[in-house]
Short mmCIF file of C-alpha atoms and ligand atoms in Angstrom, two decimals:
data_model
loop_
_atom_site.label_atom_id
_atom_site.label_comp_id
_atom_site.label_asym_id
_atom_site.label_seq_id
_atom_site.Cartn_x
_atom_site.Cartn_y
_atom_site.Cartn_z
CA MET A 1 -54.88 -7.13 -16.11
CA THR A 2 -51.43 -6.74 -17.27
CA ARG A 3 -49.81 -3.72 -19.07
CA LEU A 4 -46.49 -3.77 -20.47
CA SER A 5 -44.38 -1.23 -22.46
CA ALA A 6 -40.73 -0.30 -22.96
CA ILE A 7 -38.24 2.28 -24.15
CA THR A 8 -35.07 1.54 -25.99
CA PRO A 9 -31.99 3.42 -24.81
CA SER A 10 -30.83 4.52 -28.35
CA GLY A 11 -30.57 7.83 -27.22
CA HIS A 12 -31.50 10.15 -24.27
CA ALA A 13 -35.30 9.97 -23.42
CA GLN A 14 -36.89 12.88 -24.96
CA LEU A 15 -40.34 14.72 -24.42
CA GLY A 16 -42.12 12.66 -26.70
CA ASN A 17 -41.25 9.61 -24.96
CA TYR A 18 -42.53 11.18 -21.69
CA LEU A 19 -45.86 13.09 -22.83
CA GLY A 20 -46.73 9.90 -25.31
CA ALA A 21 -45.63 7.16 -23.18
CA ILE A 22 -43.76 7.02 -19.89
CA ARG A 23 -45.96 9.79 -17.97
CA ARG A 24 -49.11 7.41 -18.66
CA TRP A 25 -47.36 4.28 -17.54
CA ALA A 26 -46.80 5.94 -14.42
CA GLY A 27 -50.22 7.21 -13.99
CA GLU A 28 -51.84 4.24 -14.94
CA GLY A 29 -50.14 1.78 -13.23
CA SER A 30 -51.74 -1.69 -11.57
CA PRO A 31 -49.78 -3.92 -9.76
CA GLY A 32 -49.27 -6.48 -12.56
CA ASP A 33 -47.94 -4.12 -14.69
CA LEU A 34 -44.25 -4.14 -16.34
CA TYR A 35 -42.11 -1.25 -18.13
CA PHE A 36 -38.93 -1.93 -19.19
CA VAL A 37 -35.73 -0.41 -20.63
CA SER A 38 -35.28 -2.27 -24.37
CA ASP A 39 -31.73 -2.48 -24.37
CA LEU A 40 -31.40 -5.35 -26.86
CA HIS A 41 -33.41 -3.36 -29.58
CA ALA A 42 -30.65 -0.67 -29.58
CA MET A 43 -28.40 -3.31 -31.19
CA THR A 44 -30.19 -3.10 -34.48
CA VAL A 45 -28.13 -0.07 -35.70
CA SER A 46 -24.60 0.98 -35.27
CA TYR A 47 -23.93 1.86 -31.72
CA ASN A 48 -21.34 2.13 -28.94
CA PRO A 49 -21.53 -0.47 -26.35
CA ALA A 50 -20.07 1.47 -23.32
CA LYS A 51 -22.42 4.43 -24.41
CA LEU A 52 -25.71 1.64 -24.31
CA ARG A 53 -24.69 0.50 -20.95
CA SER A 54 -24.68 4.31 -19.62
CA LEU A 55 -27.87 4.83 -21.41
CA SER A 56 -29.74 1.78 -20.20
CA ARG A 57 -28.70 2.96 -16.58
CA GLU A 58 -30.02 6.53 -17.31
CA THR A 59 -33.39 5.33 -18.98
CA LEU A 60 -33.86 3.10 -15.93
CA ALA A 61 -33.65 6.17 -13.60
CA VAL A 62 -36.11 8.11 -15.77
CA LEU A 63 -38.71 5.40 -15.77
CA LEU A 64 -38.31 5.25 -11.76
CA ALA A 65 -38.06 8.89 -11.54
CA ALA A 66 -41.29 9.15 -13.46
CA GLY A 67 -43.19 7.30 -10.65
CA ILE A 68 -43.18 3.96 -12.00
CA ALA A 69 -42.74 1.55 -9.00
CA PRO A 70 -39.66 0.04 -8.38
CA ASP A 71 -41.29 -3.39 -8.44
CA ARG A 72 -42.70 -2.97 -11.97
CA VAL A 73 -39.31 -2.32 -13.79
CA PHE A 74 -36.64 -4.29 -15.43
CA VAL A 75 -33.73 -4.30 -17.95
CA GLN A 76 -34.63 -6.43 -21.07
CA SER A 77 -30.90 -7.91 -21.51
CA ASP A 78 -31.29 -9.53 -18.12
CA LEU A 79 -34.06 -12.08 -19.82
CA VAL A 80 -31.75 -12.49 -23.21
CA ARG A 81 -31.95 -16.18 -22.69
CA GLU A 82 -35.71 -16.48 -22.49
CA LEU A 83 -36.23 -13.65 -24.78
CA GLY A 84 -33.90 -15.35 -27.37
CA ALA A 85 -35.69 -18.57 -27.25
CA LEU A 86 -38.95 -17.17 -27.55
CA SER A 87 -37.84 -14.85 -30.16
CA TRP A 88 -36.87 -17.97 -32.32
CA VAL A 89 -40.07 -19.94 -31.90
CA LEU A 90 -42.01 -16.53 -33.03
CA GLU A 91 -39.93 -15.98 -35.78
CA CYS A 92 -40.88 -19.54 -37.30
CA ALA A 93 -44.32 -18.38 -37.02
CA CYS A 94 -43.30 -15.12 -38.91
CA SER A 95 -43.25 -14.37 -42.70
CA TYR A 96 -40.39 -12.73 -44.36
CA GLY A 97 -43.22 -10.56 -45.98
CA GLU A 98 -44.88 -9.30 -42.58
CA ALA A 99 -41.46 -8.36 -41.29
CA ALA A 100 -40.54 -6.46 -44.26
CA ARG A 101 -43.54 -4.50 -44.17
CA MET A 102 -43.13 -2.88 -41.07
CA THR A 103 -43.09 0.95 -41.81
CA GLN A 104 -40.30 1.58 -39.30
CA PHE A 105 -38.25 -1.06 -40.65
CA LYS A 106 -38.46 0.61 -44.24
CA GLN A 107 -37.90 4.01 -42.77
CA LYS A 108 -34.58 2.97 -40.86
CA ALA A 109 -33.13 0.56 -43.53
CA ASP A 110 -33.65 3.45 -46.05
CA GLY A 111 -30.12 5.31 -46.05
CA GLN A 112 -28.31 2.63 -44.20
CA GLY A 113 -25.10 1.44 -45.74
CA VAL A 114 -25.43 -2.00 -44.00
CA VAL A 115 -28.89 -3.09 -42.80
CA ARG A 116 -28.60 -5.44 -39.79
CA LEU A 117 -30.76 -8.59 -39.99
CA GLY A 118 -32.01 -7.44 -36.42
CA LEU A 119 -33.39 -4.55 -37.74
CA LEU A 120 -35.90 -6.67 -39.71
CA THR A 121 -36.40 -8.87 -37.03
CA TYR A 122 -36.81 -6.68 -33.85
CA PRO A 123 -40.58 -6.39 -34.08
CA VAL A 124 -40.45 -10.16 -33.38
CA LEU A 125 -38.18 -9.65 -30.23
CA MET A 126 -40.71 -7.04 -29.48
CA ALA A 127 -43.50 -9.85 -29.85
CA ALA A 128 -41.43 -11.97 -27.54
CA ASP A 129 -41.44 -8.99 -25.00
CA ILE A 130 -44.83 -8.77 -25.12
CA LEU A 131 -46.08 -12.53 -25.12
CA LEU A 132 -43.51 -13.51 -22.60
CA GLN A 133 -45.09 -11.75 -20.17
CA GLY A 134 -48.71 -12.42 -20.98
CA ALA A 135 -49.37 -8.66 -21.37
CA ASP A 136 -53.32 -7.87 -22.20
CA GLU A 137 -52.39 -3.90 -23.00
CA VAL A 138 -49.45 -2.49 -24.38
CA PRO A 139 -49.65 1.39 -24.23
CA VAL A 140 -47.54 2.93 -26.63
CA GLY A 141 -47.20 5.97 -29.18
CA GLN A 142 -48.56 5.87 -32.53
CA ASP A 143 -45.47 5.12 -33.98
CA GLN A 144 -45.17 1.35 -32.49
CA THR A 145 -48.79 0.38 -32.91
CA GLN A 146 -47.90 -1.66 -36.20
CA HIS A 147 -45.30 -3.68 -34.06
CA VAL A 148 -48.08 -4.48 -31.51
CA GLU A 149 -50.43 -5.48 -34.54
CA LEU A 150 -47.82 -8.05 -35.24
CA ALA A 151 -47.50 -9.29 -31.87
CA ARG A 152 -51.39 -9.77 -31.97
CA SER A 153 -51.07 -11.84 -35.36
CA LEU A 154 -48.15 -13.84 -34.06
CA ALA A 155 -50.05 -15.02 -30.91
CA ARG A 156 -53.28 -15.64 -32.83
CA ARG A 157 -51.28 -17.92 -35.14
CA PHE A 158 -49.21 -19.73 -32.74
CA ASN A 159 -52.25 -20.37 -30.64
CA SER A 160 -54.24 -21.77 -33.63
CA THR A 161 -51.34 -23.92 -35.02
CA TYR A 162 -49.67 -25.27 -31.77
CA GLY A 163 -52.25 -24.60 -29.08
CA ASP A 164 -53.17 -21.97 -26.87
CA VAL A 165 -50.49 -20.30 -24.82
CA PHE A 166 -50.25 -16.96 -25.55
CA VAL A 167 -52.44 -13.95 -24.14
CA VAL A 168 -53.68 -11.92 -27.21
CA PRO A 169 -52.54 -8.06 -26.60
CA ARG A 170 -53.80 -4.93 -27.89
CA ALA A 171 -51.93 -1.46 -28.37
CA VAL A 172 -53.69 1.37 -26.48
CA MET A 173 -52.83 4.90 -27.51
CA ALA A 174 -52.54 8.22 -25.88
CA GLY A 175 -55.12 11.02 -26.64
CA THR A 176 -52.84 14.18 -26.94
CA ALA A 177 -49.11 14.02 -27.53
CA ALA A 178 -49.21 10.56 -29.08
CA ARG A 179 -46.96 11.78 -31.91
CA VAL A 180 -44.84 14.69 -30.52
CA MET A 181 -43.27 16.21 -33.46
CA ASP A 182 -39.63 17.58 -33.87
CA LEU A 183 -39.48 21.37 -33.03
CA SER A 184 -37.07 22.26 -35.92
CA ASP A 185 -38.79 20.17 -38.42
CA PRO A 186 -42.60 19.51 -37.62
CA THR A 187 -43.00 16.70 -40.29
CA ARG A 188 -40.83 14.33 -38.41
CA LYS A 189 -41.48 12.98 -35.08
CA MET A 190 -39.35 13.94 -32.00
CA SER A 191 -36.80 10.97 -31.76
CA LYS A 192 -34.10 10.19 -29.04
CA SER A 193 -31.80 9.26 -32.20
CA THR A 194 -32.11 12.23 -34.35
CA GLN A 195 -28.50 13.53 -35.28
CA ASP A 196 -29.28 17.44 -35.06
CA SER A 197 -30.67 17.68 -31.38
CA ALA A 198 -31.94 21.42 -32.05
CA GLY A 199 -35.53 20.36 -32.41
CA VAL A 200 -35.50 17.68 -29.36
CA VAL A 201 -36.26 18.27 -25.69
CA PHE A 202 -34.41 15.64 -23.56
CA VAL A 203 -36.03 15.20 -20.35
CA LEU A 204 -32.82 15.68 -18.38
CA ASP A 205 -31.96 18.99 -20.31
CA ASP A 206 -31.43 21.85 -18.18
CA PRO A 207 -34.12 24.31 -18.01
CA ASP A 208 -32.66 26.75 -19.86
CA LEU A 209 -31.75 24.62 -22.62
CA VAL A 210 -35.34 23.81 -22.68
CA ARG A 211 -36.41 27.30 -22.91
CA ARG A 212 -33.89 27.81 -25.71
CA LYS A 213 -34.87 24.95 -27.86
CA ILE A 214 -38.77 25.76 -27.36
CA SER A 215 -37.94 29.64 -28.22
CA ARG A 216 -36.35 28.53 -31.59
CA ALA A 217 -39.10 26.03 -32.64
CA ALA A 218 -40.26 26.50 -36.27
CA THR A 219 -43.87 28.04 -36.62
CA ASP A 220 -44.85 29.65 -39.93
CA SER A 221 -45.61 33.36 -41.18
CA ASP A 222 -49.41 33.02 -41.02
CA ASN A 223 -49.61 34.79 -37.73
CA ARG A 224 -53.09 32.82 -37.13
CA LEU A 225 -52.95 31.27 -33.72
CA GLU A 226 -55.32 28.61 -34.18
CA TYR A 227 -55.09 24.59 -34.09
CA ARG A 228 -54.65 23.77 -37.52
CA PRO A 229 -52.29 20.46 -37.69
CA THR A 230 -52.34 20.09 -41.66
CA PHE A 231 -51.84 23.64 -42.30
CA GLN A 232 -49.63 24.85 -39.28
CA PRO A 233 -47.71 21.70 -38.16
CA GLY A 234 -45.15 24.02 -36.19
CA LEU A 235 -47.69 25.71 -34.21
CA ALA A 236 -50.03 22.90 -33.51
CA ASN A 237 -47.01 20.78 -32.04
CA LEU A 238 -46.67 23.42 -29.86
CA LEU A 239 -50.36 23.51 -28.91
CA GLU A 240 -50.39 19.76 -28.26
CA ILE A 241 -47.26 20.01 -26.17
CA LEU A 242 -48.80 22.79 -23.92
CA ALA A 243 -52.04 20.83 -23.83
CA SER A 244 -50.57 17.62 -22.68
CA CYS A 245 -48.73 19.44 -20.00
CA THR A 246 -51.71 21.28 -18.92
CA GLY A 247 -54.52 18.58 -19.24
CA ARG A 248 -56.33 20.62 -21.56
CA SER A 249 -57.26 20.58 -25.26
CA PRO A 250 -55.26 22.05 -28.09
CA ILE A 251 -58.03 24.17 -29.48
CA GLU A 252 -58.59 25.70 -25.77
CA VAL A 253 -55.00 26.29 -25.16
CA ALA A 254 -54.99 28.34 -28.60
CA GLU A 255 -57.54 30.75 -27.33
CA ASP A 256 -55.45 31.84 -24.26
CA HIS A 257 -52.66 33.46 -26.50
CA THR A 258 -52.46 36.01 -29.08
CA THR A 259 -48.79 35.80 -30.34
CA TYR A 260 -46.06 33.21 -31.24
CA GLY A 261 -43.59 34.46 -28.64
CA GLU A 262 -46.15 34.54 -25.88
CA LEU A 263 -47.29 30.97 -26.69
CA LYS A 264 -43.71 29.78 -26.86
CA GLU A 265 -42.92 31.29 -23.49
CA ALA A 266 -45.99 29.56 -22.22
CA VAL A 267 -44.93 26.23 -23.61
CA ALA A 268 -41.32 26.55 -22.36
CA GLU A 269 -42.37 27.34 -18.91
CA ALA A 270 -45.21 24.49 -18.61
CA VAL A 271 -42.38 21.94 -20.11
CA VAL A 272 -39.75 23.01 -17.48
CA ALA A 273 -42.51 22.78 -14.73
CA GLU A 274 -43.39 19.20 -16.08
CA LEU A 275 -39.81 17.98 -16.26
CA ALA A 276 -38.38 19.62 -13.12
CA PRO A 277 -39.59 16.97 -10.61
CA LEU A 278 -38.51 13.95 -13.03
CA ARG A 279 -35.17 15.41 -13.66
CA ALA A 280 -34.53 16.06 -9.91
CA GLN A 281 -35.27 12.26 -9.37
CA ALA A 282 -33.60 11.13 -12.29
CA LEU A 283 -30.30 12.63 -10.79
CA GLU A 284 -31.29 11.08 -7.45
CA TYR A 285 -31.18 7.69 -8.77
CA LEU A 286 -28.42 7.80 -10.96
CA ASP A 287 -26.27 9.24 -7.75
CA ASP A 288 -26.84 6.00 -5.91
CA PRO A 289 -25.70 3.44 -8.35
CA ALA A 290 -25.71 0.59 -5.92
CA GLY A 291 -29.59 1.35 -5.25
CA LEU A 292 -30.17 1.19 -9.02
CA ASP A 293 -28.33 -2.20 -9.21
CA SER A 294 -30.14 -3.79 -6.87
CA ILE A 295 -33.83 -2.53 -8.08
CA ARG A 296 -32.26 -3.88 -11.64
CA ALA A 297 -31.45 -7.21 -10.03
CA ALA A 298 -35.04 -7.82 -8.36
CA GLY A 299 -36.82 -6.73 -11.36
CA ALA A 300 -34.98 -9.23 -13.58
CA GLU A 301 -35.57 -12.04 -11.13
CA ARG A 302 -39.36 -10.99 -11.00
CA ALA A 303 -39.66 -10.99 -14.76
CA ARG A 304 -37.69 -14.07 -15.48
CA GLU A 305 -39.81 -15.82 -13.05
CA ARG A 306 -42.97 -14.66 -14.43
CA GLY A 307 -42.26 -15.53 -18.27
CA LYS A 308 -41.04 -18.98 -16.94
CA HIS A 309 -44.19 -20.88 -17.63
CA ILE A 310 -45.25 -19.43 -20.83
CA LEU A 311 -41.89 -20.01 -22.40
CA GLU A 312 -41.91 -23.66 -21.15
CA ALA A 313 -45.53 -24.28 -22.61
CA ALA A 314 -44.70 -22.39 -25.86
CA LEU A 315 -41.64 -24.69 -26.49
CA ARG A 316 -43.48 -27.72 -25.53
CA MET A 317 -46.38 -27.02 -27.67
CA ALA A 318 -44.09 -26.43 -30.80
CA GLY A 319 -42.55 -29.97 -29.90
CA VAL A 320 -39.21 -28.60 -28.86
CA GLY A 321 -37.54 -28.39 -25.52
P1 TYM B 401 -39.04 3.65 -28.32
O1 TYM B 401 -37.86 3.82 -27.53
O2 TYM B 401 -38.86 4.48 -29.78
O3 TYM B 401 -40.30 4.77 -27.78
C1 TYM B 401 -40.75 4.55 -26.35
C2 TYM B 401 -42.10 5.01 -26.29
O4 TYM B 401 -42.11 6.50 -26.49
C3 TYM B 401 -43.36 6.65 -27.73
N1 TYM B 401 -42.88 7.71 -28.33
C4 TYM B 401 -43.40 8.79 -28.78
N2 TYM B 401 -44.57 9.15 -28.41
C5 TYM B 401 -44.88 10.60 -29.04
N3 TYM B 401 -44.16 11.16 -29.78
C6 TYM B 401 -42.94 11.06 -30.10
N4 TYM B 401 -42.35 11.83 -30.80
C7 TYM B 401 -42.47 9.75 -29.61
N5 TYM B 401 -41.41 9.26 -29.59
C8 TYM B 401 -41.26 7.56 -28.99
C9 TYM B 401 -43.07 5.56 -28.17
O5 TYM B 401 -44.39 5.23 -29.05
C10 TYM B 401 -42.96 4.28 -27.32
O6 TYM B 401 -44.24 3.77 -26.63
N6 TYM B 401 -39.66 -0.88 -29.54
C11 TYM B 401 -40.49 0.02 -28.81
C12 TYM B 401 -39.67 -0.48 -27.17
C13 TYM B 401 -40.23 -1.73 -26.97
C14 TYM B 401 -41.78 -2.12 -26.57
C15 TYM B 401 -41.64 -3.44 -26.43
C16 TYM B 401 -42.92 -1.45 -26.48
C17 TYM B 401 -39.59 -2.72 -26.93
N7 TYM B 401 -40.38 -3.89 -26.66
C18 TYM B 401 -42.71 -4.35 -26.01
C19 TYM B 401 -44.11 -1.89 -26.17
C20 TYM B 401 -43.84 -3.28 -25.83
C21 TYM B 401 -39.40 1.24 -28.73
O7 TYM B 401 -38.28 1.30 -29.64
O8 TYM B 401 -39.88 2.48 -28.25
#
């Protein structure tokens, strides 16, 4: 069984990425799994090339620091030729309406002056990422499940139109922390590309900054310490974060605390403890650029080799190549 997933270096990795995705990838890994830095996906909105290169590097270090084995990681753009080719084949199996319906496209396109065509077609590239490697399971947070559904539809459609080539993948989601919310505005998800970073805990933030951000998290004036996500979203978010860090349920952790201040302190200490080893390891990887480069090169070679047959078969069935 192959699991595959990725993170886009559109900013520094944040707590939601870690609790909702990366930590599970490291914990659940089996030898065939692949986790990668999806740098091509960061090009769908305006970005700075030098910054993208350094964020890709940092994100690769975070994946390794989280405990994902070096022989299971790669950087997406190292397979740009293979993925570009498969994306084209899949774009020709995808309708405009299907792509335009994607919630994330609608959200991100809204409010942008110029909408890049890549923003519309990016879920198809994501389908290529998944299908090229023959992934069975795709562990993601809630925000990505619709894209995995698209990959499923495209795989099925291609297989029934041209012949069986692709494994039909399925999304698997985290229990708690599938959707960590922004600390300042708990109605929006925590995101690495949010402009105002006051409500975003980055995994490489130093511990004092983490404590400060959590101590300023928005709660409410109800003064009721219960897990009620609909009525007290800020509080529920803190309880979910604490539950996720301590392996308990949000309802249970709520019972241990009586004031918001005391709860915030407990959340801050749990998050700092959770992130400390990750931060230390990531800084070590970043201190050894040659080591990181060689892990990256070996990963690219392995992933390319693995995807070769599926790409060749798909091109052949499609009547090209
Ligand atoms: P990205 O970089 O937005 O997010 C990486 C992973 O983190 C999860 N996540 C969250 N989980 C909980 N709470 C949050 N606030 C939160 N924010 C993000 C995401 O669900 C995701 O699992 N397009 C993808 C990357 C990608 C990919 C793929 C994934 C590219 N190709 C192939 C799977 C398979 C993305 O931008 O994820």
